[in-house]
Coordinates of C-alpha atoms in Angstrom, one line a residue:
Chain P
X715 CA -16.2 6.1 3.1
X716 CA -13.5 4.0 4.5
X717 CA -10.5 5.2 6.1
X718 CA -7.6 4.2 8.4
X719 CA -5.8 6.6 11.0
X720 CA -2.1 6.1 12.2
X721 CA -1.0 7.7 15.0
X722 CA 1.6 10.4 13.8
X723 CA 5.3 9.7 13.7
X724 CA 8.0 9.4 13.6
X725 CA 9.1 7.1 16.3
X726 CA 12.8 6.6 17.5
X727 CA 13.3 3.5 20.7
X728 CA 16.1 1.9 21.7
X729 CA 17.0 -1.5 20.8
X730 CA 14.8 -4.2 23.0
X731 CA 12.3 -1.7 24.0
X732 CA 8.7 -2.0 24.0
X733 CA 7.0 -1.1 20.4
X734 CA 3.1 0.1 20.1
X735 CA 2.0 1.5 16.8
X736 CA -1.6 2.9 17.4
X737 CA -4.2 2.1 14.1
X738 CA -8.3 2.5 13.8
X739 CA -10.2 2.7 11.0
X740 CA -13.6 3.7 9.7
X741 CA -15.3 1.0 7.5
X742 CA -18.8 -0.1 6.8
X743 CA -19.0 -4.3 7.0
X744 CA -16.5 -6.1 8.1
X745 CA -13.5 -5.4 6.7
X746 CA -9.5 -7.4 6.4
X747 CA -7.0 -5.8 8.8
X748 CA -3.3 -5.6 7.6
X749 CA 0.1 -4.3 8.6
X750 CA 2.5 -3.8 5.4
X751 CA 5.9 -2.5 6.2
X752 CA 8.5 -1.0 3.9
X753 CA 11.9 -1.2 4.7
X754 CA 14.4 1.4 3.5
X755 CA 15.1 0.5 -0.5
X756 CA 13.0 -2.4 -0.6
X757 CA 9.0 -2.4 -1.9
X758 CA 5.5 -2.9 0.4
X759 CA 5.5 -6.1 1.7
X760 CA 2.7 -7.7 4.2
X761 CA 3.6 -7.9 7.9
X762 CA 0.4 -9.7 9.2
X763 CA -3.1 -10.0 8.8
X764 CA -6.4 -10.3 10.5
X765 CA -9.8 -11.1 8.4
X766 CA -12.6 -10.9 11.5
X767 CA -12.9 -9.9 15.1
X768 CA -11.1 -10.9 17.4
X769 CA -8.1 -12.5 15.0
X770 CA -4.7 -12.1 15.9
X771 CA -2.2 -11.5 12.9
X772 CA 1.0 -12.7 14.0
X773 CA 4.5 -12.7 12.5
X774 CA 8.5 -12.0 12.9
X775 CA 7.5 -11.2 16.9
X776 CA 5.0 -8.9 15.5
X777 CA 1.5 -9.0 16.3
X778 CA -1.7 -7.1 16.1
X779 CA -5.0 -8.2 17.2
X780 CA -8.6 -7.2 15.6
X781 CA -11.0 -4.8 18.0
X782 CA -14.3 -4.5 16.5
X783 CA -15.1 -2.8 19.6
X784 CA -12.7 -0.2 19.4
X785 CA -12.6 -0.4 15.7
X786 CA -8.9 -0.8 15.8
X787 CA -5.6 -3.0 14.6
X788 CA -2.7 -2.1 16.7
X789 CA 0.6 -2.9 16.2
X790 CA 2.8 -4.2 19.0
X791 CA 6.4 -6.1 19.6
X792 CA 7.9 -6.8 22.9
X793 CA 11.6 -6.3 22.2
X794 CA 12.5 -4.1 18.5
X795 CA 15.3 -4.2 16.7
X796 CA 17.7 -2.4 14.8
X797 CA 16.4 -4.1 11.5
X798 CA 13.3 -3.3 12.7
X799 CA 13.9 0.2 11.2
X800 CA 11.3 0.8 8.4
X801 CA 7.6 2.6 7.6
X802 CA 4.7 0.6 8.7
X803 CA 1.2 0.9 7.1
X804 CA -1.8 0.2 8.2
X805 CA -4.8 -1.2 5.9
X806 CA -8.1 -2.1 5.2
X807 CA -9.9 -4.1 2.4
X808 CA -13.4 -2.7 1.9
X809 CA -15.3 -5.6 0.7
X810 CA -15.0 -9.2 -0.1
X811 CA -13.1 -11.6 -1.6
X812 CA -11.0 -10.9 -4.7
X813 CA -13.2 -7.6 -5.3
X814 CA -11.9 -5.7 -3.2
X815 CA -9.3 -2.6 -3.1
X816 CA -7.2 -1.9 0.3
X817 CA -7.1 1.8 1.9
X818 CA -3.9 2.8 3.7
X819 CA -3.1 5.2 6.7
X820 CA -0.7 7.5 6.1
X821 CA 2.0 5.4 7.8
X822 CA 4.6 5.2 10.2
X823 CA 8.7 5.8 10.2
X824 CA 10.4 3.6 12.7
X825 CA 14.0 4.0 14.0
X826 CA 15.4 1.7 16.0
X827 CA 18.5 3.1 17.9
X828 CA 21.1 0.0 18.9
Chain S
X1133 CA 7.4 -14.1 -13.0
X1134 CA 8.5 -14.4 -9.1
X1135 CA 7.2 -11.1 -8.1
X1136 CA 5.9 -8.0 -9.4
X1137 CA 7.9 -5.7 -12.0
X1138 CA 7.9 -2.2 -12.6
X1139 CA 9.6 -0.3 -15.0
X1140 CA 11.1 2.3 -15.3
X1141 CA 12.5 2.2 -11.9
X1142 CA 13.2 6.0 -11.9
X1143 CA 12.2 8.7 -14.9
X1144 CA 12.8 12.2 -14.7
X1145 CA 10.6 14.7 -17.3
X1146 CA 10.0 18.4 -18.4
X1147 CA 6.7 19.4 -16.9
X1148 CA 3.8 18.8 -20.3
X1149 CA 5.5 15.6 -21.4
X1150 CA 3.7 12.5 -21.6
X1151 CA 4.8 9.4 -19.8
X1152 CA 4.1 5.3 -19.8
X1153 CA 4.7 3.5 -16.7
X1154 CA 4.8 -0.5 -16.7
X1155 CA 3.5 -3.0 -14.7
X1156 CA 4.1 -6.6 -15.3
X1157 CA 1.9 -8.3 -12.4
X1158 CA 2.6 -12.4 -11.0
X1159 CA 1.3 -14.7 -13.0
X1160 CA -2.5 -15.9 -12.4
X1161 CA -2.8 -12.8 -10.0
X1162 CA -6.1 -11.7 -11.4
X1163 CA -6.4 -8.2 -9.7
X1164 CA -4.2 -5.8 -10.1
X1165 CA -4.0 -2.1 -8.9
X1166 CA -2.1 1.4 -9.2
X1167 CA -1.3 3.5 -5.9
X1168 CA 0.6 6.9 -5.8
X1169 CA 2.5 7.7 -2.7
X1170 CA 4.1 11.2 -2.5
X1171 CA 7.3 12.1 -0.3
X1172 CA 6.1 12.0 3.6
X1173 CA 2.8 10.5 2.4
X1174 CA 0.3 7.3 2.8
X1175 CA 0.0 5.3 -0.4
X1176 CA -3.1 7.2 -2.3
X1177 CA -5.1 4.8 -4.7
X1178 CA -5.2 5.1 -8.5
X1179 CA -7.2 2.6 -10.0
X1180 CA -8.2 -1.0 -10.0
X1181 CA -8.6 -3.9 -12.6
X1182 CA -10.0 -7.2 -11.6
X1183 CA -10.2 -9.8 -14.5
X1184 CA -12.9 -8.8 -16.8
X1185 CA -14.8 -6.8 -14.8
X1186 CA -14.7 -2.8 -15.9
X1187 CA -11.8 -1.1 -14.1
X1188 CA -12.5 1.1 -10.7
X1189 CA -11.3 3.9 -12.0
X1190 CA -12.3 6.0 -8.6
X1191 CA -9.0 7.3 -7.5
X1192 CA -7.7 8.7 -10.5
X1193 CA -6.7 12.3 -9.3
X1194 CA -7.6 14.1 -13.3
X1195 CA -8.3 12.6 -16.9
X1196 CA -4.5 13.5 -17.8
X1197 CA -4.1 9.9 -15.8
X1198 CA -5.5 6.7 -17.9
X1199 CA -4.6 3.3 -17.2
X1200 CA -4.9 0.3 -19.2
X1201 CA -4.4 -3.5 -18.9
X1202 CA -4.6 -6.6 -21.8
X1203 CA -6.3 -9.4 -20.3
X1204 CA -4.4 -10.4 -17.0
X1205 CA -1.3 -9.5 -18.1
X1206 CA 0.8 -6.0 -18.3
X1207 CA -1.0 -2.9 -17.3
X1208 CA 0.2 0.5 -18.6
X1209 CA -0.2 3.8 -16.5
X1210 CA 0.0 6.8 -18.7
X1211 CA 0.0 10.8 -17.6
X1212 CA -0.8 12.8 -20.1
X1213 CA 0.9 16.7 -19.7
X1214 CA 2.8 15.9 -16.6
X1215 CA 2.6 18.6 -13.5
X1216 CA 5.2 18.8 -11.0
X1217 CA 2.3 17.7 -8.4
X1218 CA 2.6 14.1 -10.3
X1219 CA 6.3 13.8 -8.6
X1220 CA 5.6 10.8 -6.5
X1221 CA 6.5 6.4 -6.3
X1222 CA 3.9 4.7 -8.7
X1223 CA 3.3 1.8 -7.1
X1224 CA 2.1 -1.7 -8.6
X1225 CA 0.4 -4.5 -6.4
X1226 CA -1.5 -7.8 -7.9
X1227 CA -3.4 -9.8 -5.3
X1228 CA -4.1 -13.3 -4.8
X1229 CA -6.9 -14.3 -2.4
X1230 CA -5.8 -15.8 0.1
X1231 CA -7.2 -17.3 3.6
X1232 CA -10.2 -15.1 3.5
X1233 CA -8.2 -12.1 2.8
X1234 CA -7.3 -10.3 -0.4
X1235 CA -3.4 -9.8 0.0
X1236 CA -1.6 -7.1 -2.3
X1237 CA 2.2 -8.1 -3.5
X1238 CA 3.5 -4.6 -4.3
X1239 CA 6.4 -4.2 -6.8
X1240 CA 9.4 -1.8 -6.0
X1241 CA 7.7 1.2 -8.0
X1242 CA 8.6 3.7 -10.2
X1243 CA 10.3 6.9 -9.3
X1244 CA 8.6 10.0 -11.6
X1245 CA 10.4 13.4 -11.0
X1246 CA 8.5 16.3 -12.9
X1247 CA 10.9 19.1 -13.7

């Protein structure tokens, strides 16, 4: 079945440093890519997302870009910050269109020190 | 409405009570699903309605968890003889497809403690 491995966590940088959050996955097809994050109190909300190889989902200095070869999404930003701070998720959609369900990793707690 | 509500926000219960969790998706989001994520865990899928198509009812961890939904409207999530296992964030999301991908507005979940 499909399935989606984060690297484990947590993670603590500095303010302005370099962020890389590791992400692969096991699907059958071709599946959507996605980065949700949570931020403390607040619900799931999407990051970025990438729907076929080679895509790259981009937003709030975020990106991660879609390796078919290597069967991964990783996250990256050049410079976090403190607001930064949350748990990211990585997911897949396992089908189609509207009929489809998405499959987390376990995800992620950033901290972001100033 | 503008997003996704959930209620109750937080419930505490004895352990063998029954208990009804809401979900009140956006409106003319047609799909609408049910995850479970656990303190120090990933989000773990329920179940799955998409318009009139029968539910994936895959990830339902026992039958003392049912989950219904009228039309495209509410959905309920009901546990039936609540364990302390079931502790966890019940967590709503309806999805719109969008730009070739099906994207999952979550609402801010409800809080079940099993005593």
């Amino acid at each position: 079945g499909n399935s989606v491995t984060q690297m484990e966590g947590p993670v603590t940088l500095s303010e302005e440093a370099f962020l890389t959050i590791n992400c692969t996955y096991t699907a059958t097809g071709y599946p959507s890519l996605f980065w949700y994050v949570q931020y403390p109190g607040e619900g799931l909300q999407l990051l970025l997302k990438a729907t076929k190889a080679d895509d790259k989902g981009s937003n709030k200095g975020f990106e991660a870009t879609y390796r078919k070869e290597t069967t991964s999404f990783h996250l990256e930003k050049g410079s976090v910050q403190v607001s930064d701070s949350a748990v990211y998720f990585c997911a897949l959609s396992d089908g189609t269109g509207a009929n489809s369900k998405l499959t987390f990793g376990k995800g992620i707690t950033l901290s972001v020190r100033p | 409405g503008a997003g996704v509500s959930q209620s109750p926000s937080n419930k505490v219960t004895e352990k063998g009570k029954d208990v009804e969790l809401r979900c009140d998706p956006i409106s003319g989001h047609t799909a609408l699903y049910w995850y479970r994520q656990r303190l120090g865990q990933g989000l773990e899928f329920l179940i799955y309605f998409q318009g009139n198509s029968a539910p994936d009812k895959s990830g339902l961890p026992s039958d003392r968890f049912s989950a219904e939904r009228t039309g495209e409207s509410v959905s309920t999530l009901t546990i039936q003889r609540t364990q302390q296992e079931d502790s966890a964030v019940y967590l709503c999301a309806s999805s719109l497809f969008d730009s070739g991908a099906n994207v999952l507005t979550f609402g801010a979940g409800s809080r079940l403690t099993v005593l």
